[in-house]
Amino acid sequence: HKLAPLLPPDNNNNNIDTSQYTIRMNTWHRNEQLLLSINHHAQCEGVAEIQIIWCDTLNDPPDSVLHHSSGKVKIERHDINSLNERFKIVLDTPTLGILSLDDDVLRPCEALDAAFLRWVRHPERMVGFDVRTHVVVVENSVDNDGVVGKKNEEEEKKKKTTTNWKYGYMSTTEKSNSYSLTLPRASFLH
């Protein structure tokens, strides 16, 4: 597999690096999983750098991560243990394209490169692998001033319809074959 740079579709995207991207990876107390993920993703031709979001204030990263043989790994230390720390960029990224990735996500290099090239075409969008949908929940309620069993025209006039949004899980997404959300656990963003 050879990653070939994609020419930007228009002049607005001329400053986008079309050959490499940076991975920002969250981790927490799973050093074996982290090393497995780093070893895999460091082999991907499109990966310029892997930034590890280290939120463990009591322990240092293992030497195998600190001094990874690929030379692509940088540690970014954070004091707060939160998945949202991935969005608080402390280190400069060497590329415009950023792949937000959880340490337990392993995707083939070819899939990551293809998603990156899709992002290059549409850098204003998140491009990811794990999607969900939201569903509309319509609820009818009757405001009858506490009077139970009141059935007349006035009751019909007082009916209220509320519309709420609900998170649609994977089964909903698969059933409808549509989605409206891209999860940041494996997605390109900027």
PDB file of C-alpha atoms in Angstrom:
ATOM      1  CA  HIS A   1       0.000   0.000   0.000  1.00  0.00           C
ATOM      2  CA  LYS A   2       1.391   3.396  -0.957  1.00  0.00           C
ATOM      3  CA  LEU A   3      -0.272   6.605   0.216  1.00  0.00           C
ATOM      4  CA  ALA A   4      -0.310   9.066  -2.664  1.00  0.00           C
ATOM      5  CA  PRO A   5      -1.090  12.715  -1.950  1.00  0.00           C
ATOM      6  CA  LEU A   6      -4.400  13.888  -3.269  1.00  0.00           C
ATOM      7  CA  LEU A   7      -4.510  17.195  -5.064  1.00  0.00           C
ATOM      8  CA  PRO A   8      -6.879  19.583  -3.307  1.00  0.00           C
ATOM      9  CA  PRO A   9     -10.191  19.943  -5.194  1.00  0.00           C
ATOM     10  CA  ASP A  10     -10.024  23.732  -5.208  1.00  0.00           C
ATOM     11  CA  ASN A  11      -7.710  26.597  -4.428  1.00  0.00           C
ATOM     12  CA  ASN A  12      -9.147  27.039  -0.928  1.00  0.00           C
ATOM     13  CA  ASN A  13      -7.397  23.894   0.305  1.00  0.00           C
ATOM     14  CA  ASN A  14      -3.904  24.517  -1.053  1.00  0.00           C
ATOM     15  CA  ASN A  15      -2.407  24.777   2.435  1.00  0.00           C
ATOM     16  CA  ILE A  16      -3.599  21.351   3.548  1.00  0.00           C
ATOM     17  CA  ASP A  17      -0.904  18.723   3.902  1.00  0.00           C
ATOM     18  CA  THR A  18      -2.238  15.971   1.689  1.00  0.00           C
ATOM     19  CA  SER A  19       0.344  13.352   2.554  1.00  0.00           C
ATOM     20  CA  GLN A  20       0.416  12.938   6.349  1.00  0.00           C
ATOM     21  CA  TYR A  21      -1.609  13.401   9.518  1.00  0.00           C
ATOM     22  CA  THR A  22      -1.110  13.461  13.285  1.00  0.00           C
ATOM     23  CA  ILE A  23      -2.757  10.960  15.637  1.00  0.00           C
ATOM     24  CA  ARG A  24      -3.899  12.244  19.047  1.00  0.00           C
ATOM     25  CA  MET A  25      -4.531   9.240  21.273  1.00  0.00           C
ATOM     26  CA  ASN A  26      -6.179   9.138  24.692  1.00  0.00           C
ATOM     27  CA  THR A  27      -5.111   6.496  27.161  1.00  0.00           C
ATOM     28  CA  TRP A  28      -5.663   5.567  30.788  1.00  0.00           C
ATOM     29  CA  HIS A  29      -4.048   2.705  32.710  1.00  0.00           C
ATOM     30  CA  ARG A  30      -3.873   0.376  29.703  1.00  0.00           C
ATOM     31  CA  ASN A  31      -0.179   0.407  28.876  1.00  0.00           C
ATOM     32  CA  GLU A  32      -0.232  -2.910  27.003  1.00  0.00           C
ATOM     33  CA  GLN A  33      -3.122  -1.750  24.827  1.00  0.00           C
ATOM     34  CA  LEU A  34      -1.447   1.613  24.289  1.00  0.00           C
ATOM     35  CA  LEU A  35       1.807   0.007  23.121  1.00  0.00           C
ATOM     36  CA  LEU A  36      -0.096  -2.356  20.816  1.00  0.00           C
ATOM     37  CA  SER A  37      -1.904   0.604  19.266  1.00  0.00           C
ATOM     38  CA  ILE A  38       1.257   2.701  18.926  1.00  0.00           C
ATOM     39  CA  ASN A  39       3.162  -0.187  17.328  1.00  0.00           C
ATOM     40  CA  HIS A  40       0.375  -0.708  14.800  1.00  0.00           C
ATOM     41  CA  HIS A  41      -0.292   2.931  13.899  1.00  0.00           C
ATOM     42  CA  ALA A  42       3.397   3.927  13.781  1.00  0.00           C
ATOM     43  CA  GLN A  43       3.719   1.620  10.763  1.00  0.00           C
ATOM     44  CA  CYS A  44       1.151   3.605   8.788  1.00  0.00           C
ATOM     45  CA  GLU A  45       2.835   5.660   6.089  1.00  0.00           C
ATOM     46  CA  GLY A  46       0.392   8.542   6.514  1.00  0.00           C
ATOM     47  CA  VAL A  47       1.185   9.020  10.218  1.00  0.00           C
ATOM     48  CA  ALA A  48       3.643  11.876  10.804  1.00  0.00           C
ATOM     49  CA  GLU A  49       3.369  11.883  14.605  1.00  0.00           C
ATOM     50  CA  ILE A  50       1.491  10.149  17.412  1.00  0.00           C
ATOM     51  CA  GLN A  51       0.663  12.403  20.343  1.00  0.00           C
ATOM     52  CA  ILE A  52      -0.259  10.491  23.482  1.00  0.00           C
ATOM     53  CA  ILE A  53      -2.624  12.339  25.818  1.00  0.00           C
ATOM     54  CA  TRP A  54      -1.242  11.192  29.186  1.00  0.00           C
ATOM     55  CA  CYS A  55      -3.645  11.999  32.044  1.00  0.00           C
ATOM     56  CA  ASP A  56      -2.128   9.790  34.737  1.00  0.00           C
ATOM     57  CA  THR A  57      -0.507  12.181  37.226  1.00  0.00           C
ATOM     58  CA  LEU A  58       0.649   9.345  39.513  1.00  0.00           C
ATOM     59  CA  ASN A  59       2.572   7.309  36.927  1.00  0.00           C
ATOM     60  CA  ASP A  60       4.966   8.075  34.111  1.00  0.00           C
ATOM     61  CA  PRO A  61       4.509   6.573  30.667  1.00  0.00           C
ATOM     62  CA  PRO A  62       6.469   3.351  30.176  1.00  0.00           C
ATOM     63  CA  ASP A  63       9.918   3.643  28.573  1.00  0.00           C
ATOM     64  CA  SER A  64       8.667   1.663  25.571  1.00  0.00           C
ATOM     65  CA  VAL A  65       6.263   4.533  24.889  1.00  0.00           C
ATOM     66  CA  LEU A  66       8.552   7.410  25.905  1.00  0.00           C
ATOM     67  CA  HIS A  67      11.350   6.158  23.667  1.00  0.00           C
ATOM     68  CA  HIS A  68       9.347   4.390  20.968  1.00  0.00           C
ATOM     69  CA  SER A  69      11.539   3.011  18.203  1.00  0.00           C
ATOM     70  CA  SER A  70       9.472   4.718  15.485  1.00  0.00           C
ATOM     71  CA  GLY A  71      10.523   8.177  16.627  1.00  0.00           C
ATOM     72  CA  LYS A  72       6.930   9.294  15.974  1.00  0.00           C
ATOM     73  CA  VAL A  73       5.661   9.346  19.579  1.00  0.00           C
ATOM     74  CA  LYS A  74       5.327  12.493  21.706  1.00  0.00           C
ATOM     75  CA  ILE A  75       3.796  12.604  25.189  1.00  0.00           C
ATOM     76  CA  GLU A  76       1.410  15.395  26.107  1.00  0.00           C
ATOM     77  CA  ARG A  77       0.800  15.471  29.861  1.00  0.00           C
ATOM     78  CA  HIS A  78      -2.536  16.602  31.302  1.00  0.00           C
ATOM     79  CA  ASP A  79      -3.660  16.970  34.915  1.00  0.00           C
ATOM     80  CA  ILE A  80      -7.314  16.150  34.285  1.00  0.00           C
ATOM     81  CA  ASN A  81      -8.435  12.621  33.481  1.00  0.00           C
ATOM     82  CA  SER A  82     -11.026  13.225  30.789  1.00  0.00           C
ATOM     83  CA  LEU A  83     -11.580  12.078  27.241  1.00  0.00           C
ATOM     84  CA  ASN A  84     -12.143  15.742  26.425  1.00  0.00           C
ATOM     85  CA  GLU A  85      -8.452  16.452  27.036  1.00  0.00           C
ATOM     86  CA  ARG A  86      -7.833  15.284  23.461  1.00  0.00           C
ATOM     87  CA  PHE A  87      -9.315  18.606  22.343  1.00  0.00           C
ATOM     88  CA  LYS A  88      -6.970  20.678  24.546  1.00  0.00           C
ATOM     89  CA  ILE A  89      -3.930  20.662  22.318  1.00  0.00           C
ATOM     90  CA  VAL A  90      -0.752  21.570  24.177  1.00  0.00           C
ATOM     91  CA  LEU A  91       1.860  20.348  21.680  1.00  0.00           C
ATOM     92  CA  ASP A  92       1.970  21.804  18.206  1.00  0.00           C
ATOM     93  CA  THR A  93       0.886  19.325  15.582  1.00  0.00           C
ATOM     94  CA  PRO A  94       3.167  18.946  12.563  1.00  0.00           C
ATOM     95  CA  THR A  95       0.173  18.501  10.261  1.00  0.00           C
ATOM     96  CA  LEU A  96      -3.176  20.149   9.707  1.00  0.00           C
ATOM     97  CA  GLY A  97      -5.019  16.808   9.658  1.00  0.00           C
ATOM     98  CA  ILE A  98      -5.598  15.353  13.129  1.00  0.00           C
ATOM     99  CA  LEU A  99      -6.901  11.859  13.768  1.00  0.00           C
ATOM    100  CA  SER A 100      -8.554  11.623  17.179  1.00  0.00           C
ATOM    101  CA  LEU A 101      -8.143   7.998  18.221  1.00  0.00           C
ATOM    102  CA  ASP A 102      -8.806   6.016  21.390  1.00  0.00           C
ATOM    103  CA  ASP A 103      -6.073   3.590  22.419  1.00  0.00           C
ATOM    104  CA  ASP A 104      -8.353   0.574  21.991  1.00  0.00           C
ATOM    105  CA  VAL A 105      -9.155   1.346  18.344  1.00  0.00           C
ATOM    106  CA  LEU A 106      -7.138  -0.474  15.704  1.00  0.00           C
ATOM    107  CA  ARG A 107      -7.916   0.289  12.067  1.00  0.00           C
ATOM    108  CA  PRO A 108      -5.959  -0.884   9.032  1.00  0.00           C
ATOM    109  CA  CYS A 109      -3.531   1.712   7.707  1.00  0.00           C
ATOM    110  CA  GLU A 110      -5.317   1.639   4.359  1.00  0.00           C
ATOM    111  CA  ALA A 111      -8.619   2.555   6.035  1.00  0.00           C
ATOM    112  CA  LEU A 112      -7.012   5.435   7.945  1.00  0.00           C
ATOM    113  CA  ASP A 113      -5.322   6.729   4.803  1.00  0.00           C
ATOM    114  CA  ALA A 114      -8.577   6.543   2.838  1.00  0.00           C
ATOM    115  CA  ALA A 115     -10.425   8.444   5.583  1.00  0.00           C
ATOM    116  CA  PHE A 116      -7.648  11.042   5.643  1.00  0.00           C
ATOM    117  CA  LEU A 117      -7.908  11.582   1.895  1.00  0.00           C
ATOM    118  CA  ARG A 118     -11.679  11.980   2.297  1.00  0.00           C
ATOM    119  CA  TRP A 119     -11.023  14.589   4.999  1.00  0.00           C
ATOM    120  CA  VAL A 120      -8.590  16.422   2.696  1.00  0.00           C
ATOM    121  CA  ARG A 121     -11.451  16.808   0.220  1.00  0.00           C
ATOM    122  CA  HIS A 122     -13.780  18.112   2.972  1.00  0.00           C
ATOM    123  CA  PRO A 123     -11.626  19.607   5.759  1.00  0.00           C
ATOM    124  CA  GLU A 124     -14.598  21.476   7.227  1.00  0.00           C
ATOM    125  CA  ARG A 125     -16.170  18.121   8.225  1.00  0.00           C
ATOM    126  CA  MET A 126     -15.386  15.385  10.700  1.00  0.00           C
ATOM    127  CA  VAL A 127     -14.604  12.172   8.873  1.00  0.00           C
ATOM    128  CA  GLY A 128     -14.759   9.080  11.026  1.00  0.00           C
ATOM    129  CA  PHE A 129     -15.511   5.426  11.422  1.00  0.00           C
ATOM    130  CA  ASP A 130     -17.967   5.163  14.296  1.00  0.00           C
ATOM    131  CA  VAL A 131     -21.300   6.794  13.654  1.00  0.00           C
ATOM    132  CA  ARG A 132     -24.636   7.105  15.397  1.00  0.00           C
ATOM    133  CA  THR A 133     -27.896   8.811  14.721  1.00  0.00           C
ATOM    134  CA  HIS A 134     -30.280  10.923  16.696  1.00  0.00           C
ATOM    135  CA  VAL A 135     -33.975  10.222  16.687  1.00  0.00           C
ATOM    136  CA  VAL A 136     -36.919  12.499  17.249  1.00  0.00           C
ATOM    137  CA  VAL A 137     -39.228  11.603  20.112  1.00  0.00           C
ATOM    138  CA  VAL A 138     -42.644  13.249  19.945  1.00  0.00           C
ATOM    139  CA  GLU A 139     -44.675  13.117  23.118  1.00  0.00           C
ATOM    140  CA  ASN A 140     -48.277  14.209  23.462  1.00  0.00           C
ATOM    141  CA  SER A 141     -49.407  15.335  26.858  1.00  0.00           C
ATOM    142  CA  VAL A 142     -52.636  16.784  28.143  1.00  0.00           C
ATOM    143  CA  ASP A 143     -52.701  19.726  30.503  1.00  0.00           C
ATOM    144  CA  ASN A 144     -56.124  19.364  32.113  1.00  0.00           C
ATOM    145  CA  ASP A 145     -55.485  21.434  35.197  1.00  0.00           C
ATOM    146  CA  GLY A 146     -55.435  18.349  37.402  1.00  0.00           C
ATOM    147  CA  VAL A 147     -58.912  17.210  36.425  1.00  0.00           C
ATOM    148  CA  VAL A 148     -58.766  13.527  35.513  1.00  0.00           C
ATOM    149  CA  GLY A 149     -61.082  12.199  32.816  1.00  0.00           C
ATOM    150  CA  LYS A 150     -62.035  15.579  31.375  1.00  0.00           C
ATOM    151  CA  LYS A 151     -62.908  14.842  27.736  1.00  0.00           C
ATOM    152  CA  ASN A 152     -64.215  17.704  25.680  1.00  0.00           C
ATOM    153  CA  GLU A 153     -63.126  20.320  23.169  1.00  0.00           C
ATOM    154  CA  GLU A 154     -61.213  22.279  25.767  1.00  0.00           C
ATOM    155  CA  GLU A 155     -59.050  19.243  26.518  1.00  0.00           C
ATOM    156  CA  GLU A 156     -58.173  18.813  22.850  1.00  0.00           C
ATOM    157  CA  LYS A 157     -57.103  22.456  22.681  1.00  0.00           C
ATOM    158  CA  LYS A 158     -54.846  22.024  25.686  1.00  0.00           C
ATOM    159  CA  LYS A 159     -52.925  19.062  24.240  1.00  0.00           C
ATOM    160  CA  LYS A 160     -49.271  19.849  24.044  1.00  0.00           C
ATOM    161  CA  THR A 161     -46.832  18.232  21.706  1.00  0.00           C
ATOM    162  CA  THR A 162     -43.201  18.257  22.712  1.00  0.00           C
ATOM    163  CA  THR A 163     -40.337  17.239  20.516  1.00  0.00           C
ATOM    164  CA  ASN A 164     -37.167  15.911  22.046  1.00  0.00           C
ATOM    165  CA  TRP A 165     -34.013  14.407  20.612  1.00  0.00           C
ATOM    166  CA  LYS A 166     -32.730  11.034  21.713  1.00  0.00           C
ATOM    167  CA  TYR A 167     -29.415   9.318  21.086  1.00  0.00           C
ATOM    168  CA  GLY A 168     -29.891   6.513  18.577  1.00  0.00           C
ATOM    169  CA  TYR A 169     -27.646   3.564  19.337  1.00  0.00           C
ATOM    170  CA  MET A 170     -25.839   1.461  16.752  1.00  0.00           C
ATOM    171  CA  SER A 171     -28.867  -0.750  16.164  1.00  0.00           C
ATOM    172  CA  THR A 172     -30.906   2.337  15.226  1.00  0.00           C
ATOM    173  CA  THR A 173     -28.157   3.542  12.899  1.00  0.00           C
ATOM    174  CA  GLU A 174     -27.822   0.159  11.194  1.00  0.00           C
ATOM    175  CA  LYS A 175     -31.584  -0.262  10.843  1.00  0.00           C
ATOM    176  CA  SER A 176     -32.098   3.142   9.235  1.00  0.00           C
ATOM    177  CA  ASN A 177     -28.836   2.994   7.237  1.00  0.00           C
ATOM    178  CA  SER A 178     -28.289   6.643   8.078  1.00  0.00           C
ATOM    179  CA  TYR A 179     -26.369   8.632  10.644  1.00  0.00           C
ATOM    180  CA  SER A 180     -26.085  12.163  11.910  1.00  0.00           C
ATOM    181  CA  LEU A 181     -23.199  11.924  14.398  1.00  0.00           C
ATOM    182  CA  THR A 182     -19.563  10.935  14.063  1.00  0.00           C
ATOM    183  CA  LEU A 183     -17.964   9.811  17.300  1.00  0.00           C
ATOM    184  CA  PRO A 184     -14.545  11.346  18.044  1.00  0.00           C
ATOM    185  CA  ARG A 185     -13.057   8.005  19.135  1.00  0.00           C
ATOM    186  CA  ALA A 186     -11.790   7.434  15.588  1.00  0.00           C
ATOM    187  CA  SER A 187     -12.209  10.500  13.399  1.00  0.00           C
ATOM    188  CA  PHE A 188     -10.338  13.161  11.495  1.00  0.00           C
ATOM    189  CA  LEU A 189     -10.965  16.660  12.654  1.00  0.00           C
ATOM    190  CA  HIS A 190      -9.308  19.998  12.823  1.00  0.00           C
TER     191      HIS A 190
END
